[in-house]
Amino acid sequence: MIEGISHMTFIVQDLDRMEAILCQILGAEKVYDSGDTSFSLSRERFFLVAGQWIAIMEGEPLPARSYNHIAFKIPETAYDDCLLRIRDLGLELREGRSRVEGEGRSIYFYDHDNHMFELHTGTLDQRLKRYAQG
């Protein structure tokens, strides 16, 4: 019945600021901007990130930060460049959890609206194989 994830929506105070994060860090392509017209709850923009539809809508930020997050897969060779782009935008990095060798590396960061994102170099298959080793 479920075919996959349709889209993800993030409520943000500043559409331009979030667009910079999506485009400069995640390599997003903007495919829609409502401008002053609203077909939904508020002004919105749509992006594609690796073929995944991501929507951002104007609104109030999350009241607090948590470990809830969305993780995007990156190649190991892009790790340092991604870290630099996050720092260039002045975003807050979160200390990663301790890891065992072989499950990949992660960069955790918050946007300006308390959403946490992860850029991860590993795969589920790699993690399961590593965890099976004990």
XYZ file of N, CA and C in Angstrom:
402
model
N 0.818 -1.188 0.000
C 0.000 0.000 0.000
C 0.866 1.258 0.000
N 1.843 1.379 0.900
C 2.720 2.550 0.924
C 3.748 2.401 -0.191
N 3.897 3.445 -0.987
C 4.851 3.424 -2.091
C 6.170 4.088 -1.736
N 6.199 4.840 -0.660
C 7.405 5.554 -0.274
C 7.027 6.848 0.403
N 8.015 7.680 0.664
C 7.761 8.991 1.265
C 7.401 9.966 0.160
N 6.281 10.657 0.313
C 5.859 11.648 -0.669
C 6.697 12.911 -0.549
N 6.707 13.501 0.634
C 7.469 14.732 0.851
C 7.672 14.964 2.341
N 8.555 15.896 2.660
C 8.786 16.355 4.024
C 8.506 17.844 4.042
N 7.862 18.325 5.087
C 7.571 19.746 5.225
C 8.193 20.275 6.501
N 8.871 21.407 6.388
C 9.470 22.076 7.532
C 8.861 23.463 7.657
N 8.383 23.796 8.856
C 7.839 25.118 9.129
C 8.993 25.994 9.593
N 9.176 27.140 8.924
C 10.320 28.011 9.198
C 9.868 29.468 9.232
N 10.574 30.268 10.028
C 10.258 31.694 10.092
C 10.697 32.432 8.844
N 11.814 32.041 8.263
C 12.412 32.779 7.157
C 12.676 31.827 5.993
N 11.880 31.946 4.935
C 12.016 31.052 3.790
C 13.380 31.193 3.113
N 13.883 32.427 3.011
C 15.178 32.641 2.355
C 16.313 31.969 3.123
N 16.279 32.088 4.428
C 17.325 31.506 5.266
C 17.327 29.977 5.128
N 16.136 29.366 5.119
C 16.064 27.913 4.966
C 16.435 27.497 3.545
N 16.074 28.306 2.570
C 16.462 28.003 1.192
C 17.986 27.931 1.072
N 18.683 28.839 1.749
C 20.151 28.816 1.712
C 20.682 27.502 2.276
N 20.105 27.031 3.357
C 20.528 25.757 3.945
C 20.287 24.618 2.961
N 19.088 24.565 2.411
C 18.750 23.470 1.495
C 19.633 23.481 0.252
N 19.841 24.657 -0.324
C 20.602 24.739 -1.573
C 22.108 24.630 -1.354
N 22.628 25.336 -0.359
C 24.078 25.384 -0.178
C 24.641 24.157 0.514
N 23.867 23.526 1.374
C 24.371 22.338 2.078
C 23.879 21.055 1.430
N 22.584 20.993 1.109
C 22.010 19.753 0.580
C 21.962 19.701 -0.945
N 22.346 20.789 -1.602
C 22.330 20.796 -3.061
C 20.938 20.772 -3.651
N 19.983 21.360 -2.951
C 18.588 21.345 -3.396
C 18.383 22.178 -4.656
N 17.376 21.796 -5.402
C 16.908 22.553 -6.558
C 15.513 23.078 -6.234
N 15.343 24.412 -6.276
C 14.017 24.983 -6.013
C 13.149 24.768 -7.251
N 11.941 24.208 -7.038
C 11.042 23.931 -8.155
C 9.729 24.707 -8.057
N 9.491 25.394 -6.916
C 8.251 26.161 -6.759
C 8.423 27.192 -5.657
N 7.862 28.366 -5.885
C 7.821 29.435 -4.886
C 6.445 30.072 -4.992
N 5.665 30.027 -3.926
C 4.301 30.566 -3.968
C 4.278 32.081 -4.045
N 5.406 32.728 -3.717
C 5.394 34.189 -3.691
C 4.369 34.661 -2.674
N 3.603 35.664 -3.041
C 2.584 36.173 -2.123
C 1.266 35.409 -2.223
N 1.176 34.481 -3.180
C -0.011 33.655 -3.331
C 0.113 32.441 -2.427
N -0.980 32.045 -1.813
C -0.923 30.885 -0.933
C -2.031 29.910 -1.285
N -1.647 28.705 -1.660
C -2.615 27.645 -1.912
C -2.755 26.752 -0.675
N -1.897 26.953 0.292
C -1.870 26.117 1.482
C -2.063 27.002 2.710
N -1.417 26.656 3.819
C -1.588 27.393 5.061
C -0.837 28.719 5.079
N 0.271 28.792 4.328
C 1.080 30.000 4.304
C 1.960 29.977 3.053
N 2.793 31.019 2.899
C 3.722 31.030 1.769
C 4.613 29.798 1.864
N 4.974 29.244 0.707
C 5.750 28.005 0.703
C 6.658 27.918 -0.508
N 7.650 27.071 -0.384
C 8.560 26.765 -1.485
C 8.792 25.262 -1.501
N 8.982 24.725 -2.712
C 9.255 23.300 -2.877
C 10.648 23.125 -3.469
N 11.321 22.076 -3.030
C 12.668 21.758 -3.479
C 12.773 20.272 -3.762
N 13.753 19.920 -4.563
C 14.129 18.527 -4.758
C 15.541 18.352 -4.224
N 15.708 17.358 -3.361
C 17.015 16.978 -2.836
C 17.192 15.507 -3.168
N 18.091 15.223 -4.092
C 18.317 13.840 -4.542
C 16.990 13.184 -4.944
N 16.133 13.947 -5.606
C 14.851 13.430 -6.069
C 13.745 13.447 -5.037
N 14.052 13.816 -3.790
C 13.045 13.854 -2.715
C 12.446 15.253 -2.615
N 11.110 15.323 -2.602
C 10.383 16.586 -2.490
C 10.434 17.076 -1.048
N 10.941 18.284 -0.864
C 10.973 18.927 0.443
C 10.245 20.258 0.332
N 9.300 20.467 1.231
C 8.539 21.710 1.266
C 8.938 22.501 2.502
N 8.973 23.820 2.342
C 9.140 24.695 3.498
C 7.982 25.680 3.483
N 7.450 25.959 4.664
C 6.314 26.872 4.806
C 6.619 27.873 5.909
N 6.144 29.097 5.739
C 6.324 30.113 6.766
C 5.478 29.802 7.986
N 6.082 30.002 9.151
C 5.366 29.785 10.392
C 6.298 29.926 11.574
N 5.800 29.578 12.733
C 6.571 29.689 13.965
C 7.537 28.513 14.103
N 8.732 28.767 14.635
C 9.715 27.694 14.788
C 9.289 26.702 15.865
N 9.932 25.548 15.856
C 9.721 24.582 16.928
C 10.119 25.222 18.249
N 9.403 24.943 19.322
C 9.708 25.591 20.604
C 11.008 25.100 21.252
N 11.484 23.912 20.881
C 12.685 23.366 21.503
C 13.385 22.421 20.529
N 14.632 22.182 20.812
C 15.414 21.240 20.014
C 15.305 19.844 20.622
N 15.400 18.852 19.756
C 15.390 17.474 20.214
C 16.301 16.656 19.303
N 16.338 15.368 19.541
C 17.128 14.478 18.694
C 16.336 14.018 17.465
N 15.051 14.350 17.372
C 14.292 14.046 16.154
C 15.009 14.698 14.985
N 15.232 13.943 13.914
C 15.963 14.519 12.794
C 15.720 13.737 11.517
N 16.141 14.353 10.443
C 16.152 13.703 9.136
C 17.613 13.560 8.737
N 17.985 12.391 8.233
C 19.377 12.139 7.843
C 19.462 11.988 6.330
N 20.433 12.658 5.758
C 20.696 12.568 4.329
C 22.013 11.829 4.125
N 22.053 10.960 3.135
C 23.240 10.174 2.813
C 24.202 11.037 2.014
N 25.463 11.035 2.436
C 26.525 11.704 1.689
C 27.675 10.728 1.507
N 28.468 10.910 0.454
C 29.661 10.059 0.317
C 30.726 10.502 1.314
N 31.554 9.580 1.727
C 32.638 9.877 2.662
C 33.508 11.027 2.145
N 33.710 11.075 0.844
C 34.573 12.105 0.251
C 33.985 13.516 0.376
N 32.691 13.640 0.654
C 32.045 14.949 0.779
C 31.973 15.444 2.221
N 32.392 14.627 3.170
C 32.235 14.945 4.590
C 32.843 16.301 4.954
N 34.103 16.508 4.642
C 34.782 17.745 5.030
C 34.175 18.965 4.341
N 33.812 18.829 3.071
C 33.197 19.938 2.345
C 31.837 20.309 2.947
N 31.055 19.316 3.310
C 29.751 19.579 3.937
C 29.923 20.276 5.277
N 30.879 19.827 6.053
C 31.151 20.449 7.347
C 31.532 21.920 7.164
N 32.344 22.215 6.173
C 32.739 23.589 5.883
C 31.534 24.445 5.484
N 30.648 23.914 4.641
C 29.467 24.671 4.207
C 28.527 24.960 5.372
N 28.390 24.016 6.292
C 27.557 24.230 7.482
C 28.158 25.343 8.331
N 29.452 25.282 8.537
C 30.127 26.321 9.326
C 30.049 27.680 8.636
N 30.175 27.702 7.298
C 30.090 28.961 6.550
C 28.742 29.652 6.730
N 27.679 28.874 6.937
C 26.351 29.454 7.165
C 26.115 29.780 8.639
N 27.099 29.498 9.487
C 26.990 29.826 10.902
C 25.990 28.982 11.663
N 25.738 27.774 11.183
C 24.768 26.902 11.839
C 25.408 26.184 13.012
N 24.596 25.878 14.002
C 25.094 25.199 15.191
C 25.254 23.708 14.931
N 26.458 23.224 15.174
C 26.728 21.796 15.071
C 26.394 21.138 16.397
N 25.893 19.927 16.331
C 25.624 19.149 17.541
C 26.658 18.039 17.611
N 27.159 17.820 18.794
C 28.108 16.732 19.006
C 27.457 15.416 18.579
N 28.144 14.652 17.751
C 27.614 13.367 17.316
C 27.686 12.338 18.427
N 26.849 11.323 18.339
C 26.894 10.257 19.329
C 28.145 9.425 19.086
N 28.575 8.695 20.097
C 29.753 7.850 19.910
C 29.402 6.752 18.901
N 30.370 6.390 18.118
C 30.156 5.426 17.047
C 31.175 4.303 17.137
N 30.800 3.184 16.556
C 31.745 2.082 16.401
C 32.279 2.131 14.976
N 33.514 1.694 14.818
C 34.141 1.683 13.499
C 33.277 0.885 12.521
N 33.055 1.439 11.338
C 32.344 0.723 10.295
C 30.887 1.088 10.117
N 30.339 1.991 10.945
C 28.930 2.350 10.757
C 28.761 3.711 10.082
N 29.853 4.317 9.652
C 29.795 5.601 8.971
C 29.975 6.761 9.928
N 30.190 7.938 9.357
C 30.351 9.159 10.144
C 29.140 10.051 9.914
N 28.877 10.916 10.895
C 27.722 11.801 10.814
C 28.087 13.219 11.214
N 27.430 14.153 10.563
C 27.450 15.551 10.960
C 26.019 15.895 11.348
N 25.830 16.370 12.567
C 24.514 16.812 13.024
C 24.535 18.331 13.125
N 23.472 18.979 12.648
C 23.389 20.427 12.784
C 21.929 20.856 12.871
N 21.738 22.033 13.481
C 20.406 22.615 13.619
C 20.237 23.767 12.642
N 19.020 23.908 12.107
C 18.692 25.115 11.359
C 18.267 26.187 12.361
N 17.800 27.318 11.877
C 17.424 28.439 12.740
C 16.071 28.239 13.425
N 15.366 27.156 13.067
C 14.024 26.909 13.590
C 13.962 25.646 14.446
N 15.116 25.196 14.919
C 15.249 24.060 15.825
C 15.075 22.688 15.176
N 15.090 22.595 13.841
C 15.093 21.296 13.170
C 16.525 20.776 13.163
N 16.678 19.498 13.444
C 18.010 18.905 13.373
C 18.124 18.077 12.096
N 19.282 18.190 11.468
C 19.597 17.441 10.263
C 20.866 16.643 10.511
N 20.974 15.545 9.802
C 22.178 14.724 9.870
C 22.655 14.456 8.453
N 23.942 14.539 8.251
C 24.564 14.103 7.003
C 25.383 12.879 7.376
N 25.052 11.738 6.770
C 25.608 10.452 7.201
C 26.285 9.754 6.032
N 27.470 9.203 6.301
C 28.226 8.547 5.236
C 27.928 7.056 5.102
N 27.249 6.478 6.068
C 27.010 5.036 6.055
C 25.655 4.654 5.485
N 25.418 3.352 5.469
C 24.142 2.809 5.004
C 23.567 1.890 6.082
N 22.302 1.579 5.972
C 21.667 0.643 6.897
C 22.363 -0.714 6.834
N 22.670 -1.189 5.633
C 23.324 -2.483 5.486
C 24.668 -2.508 6.212
N 25.464 -1.447 6.066
C 26.752 -1.372 6.760
C 26.554 -1.406 8.279
N 25.586 -0.664 8.750
C 25.357 -0.601 10.198
C 24.917 -1.956 10.734
N 23.994 -2.617 10.045
C 23.510 -3.917 10.516
C 24.636 -4.950 10.525
N 25.468 -4.930 9.496
C 26.597 -5.864 9.445
C 27.563 -5.596 10.601
N 27.825 -4.332 10.876
C 28.746 -3.989 11.972
C 28.162 -4.381 13.309
N 26.879 -4.102 13.526
C 26.243 -4.438 14.807
C 26.181 -5.950 15.014
N 26.054 -6.713 13.936
C 26.004 -8.166 14.042
C 27.338 -8.736 14.515
N 28.417 -7.976 14.314
C 29.738 -8.420 14.759
C 29.910 -8.289 16.270
N 29.017 -7.510 16.889
C 29.098 -7.312 18.342
C 29.987 -6.180 18.751
